[in-house]
C-alpha positions as a Python dict, from the first residue, in 0.01 Angstrom:
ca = {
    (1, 'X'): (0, 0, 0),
    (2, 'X'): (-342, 63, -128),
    (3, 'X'): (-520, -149, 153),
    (4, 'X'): (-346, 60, 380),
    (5, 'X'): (-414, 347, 219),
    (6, 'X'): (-779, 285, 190),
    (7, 'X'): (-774, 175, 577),
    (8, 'X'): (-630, 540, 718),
    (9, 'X'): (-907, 686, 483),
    (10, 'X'): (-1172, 460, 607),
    (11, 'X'): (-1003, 559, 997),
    (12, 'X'): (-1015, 957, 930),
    (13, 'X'): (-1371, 932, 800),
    (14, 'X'): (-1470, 737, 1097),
    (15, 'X'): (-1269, 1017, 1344),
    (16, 'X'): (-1443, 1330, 1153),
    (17, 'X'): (-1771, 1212, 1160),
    (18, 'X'): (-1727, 1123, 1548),
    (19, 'X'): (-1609, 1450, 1622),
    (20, 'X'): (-1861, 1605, 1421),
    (21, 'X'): (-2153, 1442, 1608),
    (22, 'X'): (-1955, 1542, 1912),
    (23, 'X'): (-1977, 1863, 1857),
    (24, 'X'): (-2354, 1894, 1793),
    (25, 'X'): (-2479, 1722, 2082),
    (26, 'X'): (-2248, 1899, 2330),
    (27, 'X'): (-2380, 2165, 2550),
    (28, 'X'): (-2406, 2512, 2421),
    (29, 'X'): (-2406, 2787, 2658),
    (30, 'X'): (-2536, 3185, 2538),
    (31, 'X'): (-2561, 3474, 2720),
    (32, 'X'): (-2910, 3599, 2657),
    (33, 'X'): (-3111, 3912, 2753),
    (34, 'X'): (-3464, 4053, 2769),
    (35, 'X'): (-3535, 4410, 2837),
    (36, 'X'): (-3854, 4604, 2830),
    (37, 'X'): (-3714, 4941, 2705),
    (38, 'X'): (-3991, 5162, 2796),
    (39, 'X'): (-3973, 5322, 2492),
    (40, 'X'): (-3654, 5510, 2665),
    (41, 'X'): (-3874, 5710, 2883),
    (42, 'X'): (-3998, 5568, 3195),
    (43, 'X'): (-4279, 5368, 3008),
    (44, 'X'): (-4390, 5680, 2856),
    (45, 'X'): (-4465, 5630, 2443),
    (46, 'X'): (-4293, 5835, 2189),
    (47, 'X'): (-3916, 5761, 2314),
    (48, 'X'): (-3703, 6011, 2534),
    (49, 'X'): (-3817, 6287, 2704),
    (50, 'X'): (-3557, 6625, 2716),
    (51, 'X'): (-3562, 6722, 3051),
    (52, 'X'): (-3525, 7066, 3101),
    (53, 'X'): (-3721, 7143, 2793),
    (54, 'X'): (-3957, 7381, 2955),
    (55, 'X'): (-3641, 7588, 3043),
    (56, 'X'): (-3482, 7591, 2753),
    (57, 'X'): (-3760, 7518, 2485),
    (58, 'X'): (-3599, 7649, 2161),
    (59, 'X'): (-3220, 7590, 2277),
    (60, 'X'): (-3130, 7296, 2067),
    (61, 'X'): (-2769, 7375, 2156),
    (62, 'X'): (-2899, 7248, 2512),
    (63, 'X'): (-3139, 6934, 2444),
    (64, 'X'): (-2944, 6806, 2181),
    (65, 'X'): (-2662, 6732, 2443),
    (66, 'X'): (-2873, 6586, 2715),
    (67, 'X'): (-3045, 6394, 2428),
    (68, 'X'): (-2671, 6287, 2319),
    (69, 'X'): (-2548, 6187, 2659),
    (70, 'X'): (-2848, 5968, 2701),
    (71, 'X'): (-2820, 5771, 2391),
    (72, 'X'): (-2424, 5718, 2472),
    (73, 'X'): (-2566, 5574, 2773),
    (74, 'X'): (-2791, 5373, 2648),
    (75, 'X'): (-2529, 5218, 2366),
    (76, 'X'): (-2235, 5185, 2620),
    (77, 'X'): (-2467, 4988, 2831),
    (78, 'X'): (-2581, 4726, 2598),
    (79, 'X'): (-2215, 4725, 2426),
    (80, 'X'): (-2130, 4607, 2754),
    (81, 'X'): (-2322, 4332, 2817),
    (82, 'X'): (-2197, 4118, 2570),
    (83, 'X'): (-2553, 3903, 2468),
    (84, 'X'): (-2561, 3671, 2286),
    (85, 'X'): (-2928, 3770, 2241),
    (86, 'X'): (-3118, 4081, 2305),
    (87, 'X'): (-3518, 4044, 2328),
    (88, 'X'): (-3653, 4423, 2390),
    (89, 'X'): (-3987, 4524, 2479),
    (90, 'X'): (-4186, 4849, 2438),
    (91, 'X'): (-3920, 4959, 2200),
    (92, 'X'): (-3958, 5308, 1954),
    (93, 'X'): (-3895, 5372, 1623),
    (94, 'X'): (-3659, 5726, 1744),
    (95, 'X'): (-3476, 5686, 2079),
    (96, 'X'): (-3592, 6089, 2139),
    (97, 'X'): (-3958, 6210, 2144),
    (98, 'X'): (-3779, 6482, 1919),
    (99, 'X'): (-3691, 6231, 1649),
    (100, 'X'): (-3338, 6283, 1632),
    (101, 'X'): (-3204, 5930, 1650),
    (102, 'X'): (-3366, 5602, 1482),
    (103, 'X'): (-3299, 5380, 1802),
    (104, 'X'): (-3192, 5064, 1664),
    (105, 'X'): (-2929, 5206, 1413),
    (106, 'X'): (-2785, 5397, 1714),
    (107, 'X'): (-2791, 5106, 2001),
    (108, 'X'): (-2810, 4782, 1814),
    (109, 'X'): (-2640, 4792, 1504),
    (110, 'X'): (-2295, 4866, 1623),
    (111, 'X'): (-2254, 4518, 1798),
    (112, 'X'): (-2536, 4325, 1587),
    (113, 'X'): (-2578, 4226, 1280),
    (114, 'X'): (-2933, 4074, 1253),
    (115, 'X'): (-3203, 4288, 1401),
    (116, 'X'): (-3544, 4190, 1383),
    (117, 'X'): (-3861, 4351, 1469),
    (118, 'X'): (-4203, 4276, 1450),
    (119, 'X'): (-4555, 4530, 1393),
    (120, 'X'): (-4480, 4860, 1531),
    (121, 'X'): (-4788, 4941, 1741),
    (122, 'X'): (-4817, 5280, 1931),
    (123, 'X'): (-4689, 5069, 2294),
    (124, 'X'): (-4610, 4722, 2188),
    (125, 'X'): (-4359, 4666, 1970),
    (126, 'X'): (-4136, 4334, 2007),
    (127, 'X'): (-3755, 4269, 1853),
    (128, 'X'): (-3461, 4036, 1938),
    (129, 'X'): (-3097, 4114, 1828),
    (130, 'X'): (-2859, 3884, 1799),
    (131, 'X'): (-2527, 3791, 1553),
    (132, 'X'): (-2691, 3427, 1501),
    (133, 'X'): (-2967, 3443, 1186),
    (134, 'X'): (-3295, 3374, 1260),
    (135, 'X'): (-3539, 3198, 1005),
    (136, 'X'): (-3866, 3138, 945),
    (137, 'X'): (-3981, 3498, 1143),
    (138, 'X'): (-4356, 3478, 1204),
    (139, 'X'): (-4544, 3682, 1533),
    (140, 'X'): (-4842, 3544, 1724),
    (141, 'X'): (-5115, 3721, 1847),
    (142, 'X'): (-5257, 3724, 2199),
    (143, 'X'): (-5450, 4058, 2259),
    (144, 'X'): (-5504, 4346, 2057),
    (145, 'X'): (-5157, 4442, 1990),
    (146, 'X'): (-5002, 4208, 2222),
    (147, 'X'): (-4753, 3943, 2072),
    (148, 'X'): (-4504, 3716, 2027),
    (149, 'X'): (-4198, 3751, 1782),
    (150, 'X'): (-4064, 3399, 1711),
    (151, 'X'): (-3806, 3286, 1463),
    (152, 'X'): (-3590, 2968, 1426),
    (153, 'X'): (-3235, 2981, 1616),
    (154, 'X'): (-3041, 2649, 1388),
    (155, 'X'): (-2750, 2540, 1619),
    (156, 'X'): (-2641, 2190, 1556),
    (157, 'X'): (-2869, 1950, 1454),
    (158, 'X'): (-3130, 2167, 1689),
    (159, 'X'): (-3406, 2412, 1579),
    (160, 'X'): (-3416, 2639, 1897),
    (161, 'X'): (-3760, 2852, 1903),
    (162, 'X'): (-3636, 3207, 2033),
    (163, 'X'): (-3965, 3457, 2107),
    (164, 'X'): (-3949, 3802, 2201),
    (165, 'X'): (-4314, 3839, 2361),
    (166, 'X'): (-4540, 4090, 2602),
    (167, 'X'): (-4849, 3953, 2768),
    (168, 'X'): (-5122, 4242, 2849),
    (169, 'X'): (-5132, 4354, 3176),
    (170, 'X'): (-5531, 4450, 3133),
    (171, 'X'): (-5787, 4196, 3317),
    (172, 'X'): (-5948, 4176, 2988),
    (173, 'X'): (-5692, 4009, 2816),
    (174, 'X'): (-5478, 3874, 3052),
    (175, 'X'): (-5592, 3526, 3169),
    (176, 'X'): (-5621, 3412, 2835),
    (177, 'X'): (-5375, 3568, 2658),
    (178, 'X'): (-5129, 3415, 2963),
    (179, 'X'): (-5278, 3042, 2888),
    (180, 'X'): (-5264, 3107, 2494),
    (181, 'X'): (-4838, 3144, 2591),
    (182, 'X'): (-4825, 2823, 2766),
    (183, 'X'): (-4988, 2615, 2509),
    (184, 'X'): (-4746, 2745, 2210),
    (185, 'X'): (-4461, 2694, 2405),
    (186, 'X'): (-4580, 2317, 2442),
    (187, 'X'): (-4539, 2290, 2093),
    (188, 'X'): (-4161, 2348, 2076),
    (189, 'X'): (-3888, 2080, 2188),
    (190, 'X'): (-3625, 2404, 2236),
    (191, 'X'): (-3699, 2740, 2311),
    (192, 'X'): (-3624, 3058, 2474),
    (193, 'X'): (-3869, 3301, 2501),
    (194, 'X'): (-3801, 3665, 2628),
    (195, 'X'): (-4008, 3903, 2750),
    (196, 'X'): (-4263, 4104, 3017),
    (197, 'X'): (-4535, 3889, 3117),
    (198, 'X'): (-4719, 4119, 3372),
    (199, 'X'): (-4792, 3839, 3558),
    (200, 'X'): (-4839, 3812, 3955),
    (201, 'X'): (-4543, 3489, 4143),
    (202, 'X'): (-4818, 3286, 4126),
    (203, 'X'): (-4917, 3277, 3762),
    (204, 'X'): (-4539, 3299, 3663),
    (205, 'X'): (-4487, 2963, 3873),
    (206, 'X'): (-4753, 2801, 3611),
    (207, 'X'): (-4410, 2811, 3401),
    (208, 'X'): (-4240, 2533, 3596),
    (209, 'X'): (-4534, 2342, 3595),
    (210, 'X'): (-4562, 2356, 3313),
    (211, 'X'): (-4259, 2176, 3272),
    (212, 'X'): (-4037, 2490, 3140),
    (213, 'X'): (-3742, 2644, 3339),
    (214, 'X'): (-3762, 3017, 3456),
    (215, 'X'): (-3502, 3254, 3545),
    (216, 'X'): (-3726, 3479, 3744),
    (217, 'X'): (-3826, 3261, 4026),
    (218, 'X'): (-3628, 2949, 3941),
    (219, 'X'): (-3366, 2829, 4078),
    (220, 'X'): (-3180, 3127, 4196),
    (221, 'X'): (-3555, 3290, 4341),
    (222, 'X'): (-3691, 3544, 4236),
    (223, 'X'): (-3532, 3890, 4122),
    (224, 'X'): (-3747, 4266, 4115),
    (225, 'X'): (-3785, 4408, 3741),
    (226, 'X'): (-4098, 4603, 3793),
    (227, 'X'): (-3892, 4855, 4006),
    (228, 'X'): (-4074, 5179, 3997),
    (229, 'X'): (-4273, 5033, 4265),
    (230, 'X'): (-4017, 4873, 4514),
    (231, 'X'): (-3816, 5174, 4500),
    (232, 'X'): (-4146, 5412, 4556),
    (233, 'X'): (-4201, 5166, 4876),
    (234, 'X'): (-3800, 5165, 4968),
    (235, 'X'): (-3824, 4780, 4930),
    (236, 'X'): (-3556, 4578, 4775),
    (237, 'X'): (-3849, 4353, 4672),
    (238, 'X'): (-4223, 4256, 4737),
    (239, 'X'): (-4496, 4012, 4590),
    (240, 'X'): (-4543, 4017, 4205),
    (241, 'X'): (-4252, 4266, 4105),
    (242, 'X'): (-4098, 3983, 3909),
    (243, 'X'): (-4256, 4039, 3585),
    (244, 'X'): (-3949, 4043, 3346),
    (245, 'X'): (-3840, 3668, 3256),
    (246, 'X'): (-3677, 3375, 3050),
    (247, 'X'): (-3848, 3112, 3001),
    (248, 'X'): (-3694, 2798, 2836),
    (249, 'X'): (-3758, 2416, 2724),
    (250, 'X'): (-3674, 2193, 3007),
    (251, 'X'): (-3403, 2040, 2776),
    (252, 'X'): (-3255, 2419, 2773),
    (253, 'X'): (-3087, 2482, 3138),
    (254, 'X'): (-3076, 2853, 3292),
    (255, 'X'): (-2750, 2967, 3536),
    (256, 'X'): (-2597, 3304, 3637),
    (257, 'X'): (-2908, 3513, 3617),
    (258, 'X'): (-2943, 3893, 3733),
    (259, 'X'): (-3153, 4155, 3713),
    (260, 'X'): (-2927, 4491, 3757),
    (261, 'X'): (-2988, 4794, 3773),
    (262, 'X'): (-2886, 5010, 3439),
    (263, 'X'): (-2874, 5340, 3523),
    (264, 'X'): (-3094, 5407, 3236),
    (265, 'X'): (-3443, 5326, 3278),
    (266, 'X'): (-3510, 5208, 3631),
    (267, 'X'): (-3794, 5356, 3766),
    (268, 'X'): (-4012, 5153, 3463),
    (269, 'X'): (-3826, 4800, 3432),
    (270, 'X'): (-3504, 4672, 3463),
    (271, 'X'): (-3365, 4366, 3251),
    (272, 'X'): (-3322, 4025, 3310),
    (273, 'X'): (-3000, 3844, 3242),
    (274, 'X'): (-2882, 3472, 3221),
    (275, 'X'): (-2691, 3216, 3062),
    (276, 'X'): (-2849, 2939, 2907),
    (277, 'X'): (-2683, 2593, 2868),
    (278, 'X'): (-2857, 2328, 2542),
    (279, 'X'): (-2764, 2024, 2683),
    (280, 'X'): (-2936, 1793, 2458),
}
């Protein structure tokens, strides 16, 4: 009785820890998003603008409302995409350029319960939002007050590198700050890293070859987030408008990507979408 005892023992250890390593190396699919906010108005600083504010400049009553209905806006529309993660861009302190509102309190905090945001600078300011806990949060210079948020996604037996970043658009700065990106993410077996590159097709294909999978320009093409200027044109798209991506480890596989239209912010960005499968 006790050798058979011991036996079943030894037979349920043996099925746990099977099923356990199962279930760390299977796939892992998130839905993940990166948005560059515009600080809520148009890629103006300071947050939103009240239109109408030169009619009614002391009427409260009035720009509180319109400042109201935006923010609803803003929240139903991120309630509703259901991320997994959230990488923002150009974000601000106060949703309204009257101060009314701290932004993430209002938008993020009602579906997330780890925020995190790096230096506050007057336009760059980085943050990912997610219900997984990040460790080991550090940022990474490239430019002035260009960066990269990065912080340590445990899932399994993997340490996923997740990076909320913004690459200067300024000639200055650019080149280098673009090739300074490619070598850190060399350095990680797993990441994803969010964010607006301001990069022309051609420089964003330096991704793939660098052995990385995009969403922007991988394998479903290429998708417009820099759509101030398409719509100006009435084009649904034209040469290096595709600014806005996801970048991942090649070990880290993208699907289902999209680029829609919000309703919210369009004439300055629009966000970039996907699901993104671990597979090893």
């Amino acid at each position: 009785m006790r050798k058979k005892l011991v036996f079943m023992l030894v037979a349920l250890f043996c099925v746990v820890n099977t099923m356990a390593q199962s279930e760390s190396n299977a796939p892992v699919k998130l839905r993940v998003g990166s948005y560059n906010v515009g600080h809520f108005n148009q890629g103006m600083k300071g947050g939103l603008e009240v239109r109408g504010k030169a009619q009614y400049p002391a009427d409260r009553q009035v720009t509180g409302k319109y400042i109201t209905q935006e923010l609803l806006s803003w929240k139903s529309w991120i309630g509703a995409q259901s991320l997994d993660v959230l990488a923002v861009q150009e974000w601000n302190r106060y949703f309204d350029q009257d101060s009314t509102f701290i932004a993430a309190d209002e938008l993020l905090k009602p579906y997330y319960n780890n925020i995190y945001f790096g230096d506050e600078h007057t336009w760059i300011y980085n943050g990912i939002a997610t219900n997984y806990h990040l460790s080991n949060l550090r940022q990474k210079y490239w430019f002035e007050d260009y960066y990269a948020l990065i912080g340590d996604l445990k899932i399994g037996n993997k340490i996923i590198q997740v990076i909320s970043t913004h690459i200067p658009w300024q000639v200055k700065g650019h080149a280098a700050a673009l090739d300074a990106v490619i070598a850190e993410l060399k350095k990680y077996k797993y990441f994803i890293c969010f964010g607006d590159t301001n990069s022309s097709d051609a420089e964003i294909l330096r991704f793939p070859a660098a052995g990385f999978n995009i969403a922007n320009g991988g394998g479903q093409g290429w998708f417009v987030t820099a759509s101030g200027g398409a719509k100006l044109d009435r084009m649904k798209d034209g040469p290096n408008r595709h600014i806005d991506n996801i970048i991942t480890s090649k070990n880290i596989k993208i699907m289902n990507v999209s680029a829609p239209y919000t309703k919210l912010n369009d004439m300055d960005h629009l966000p970039i979408m996907a699901d993104v499968i671990i597979t090893e």
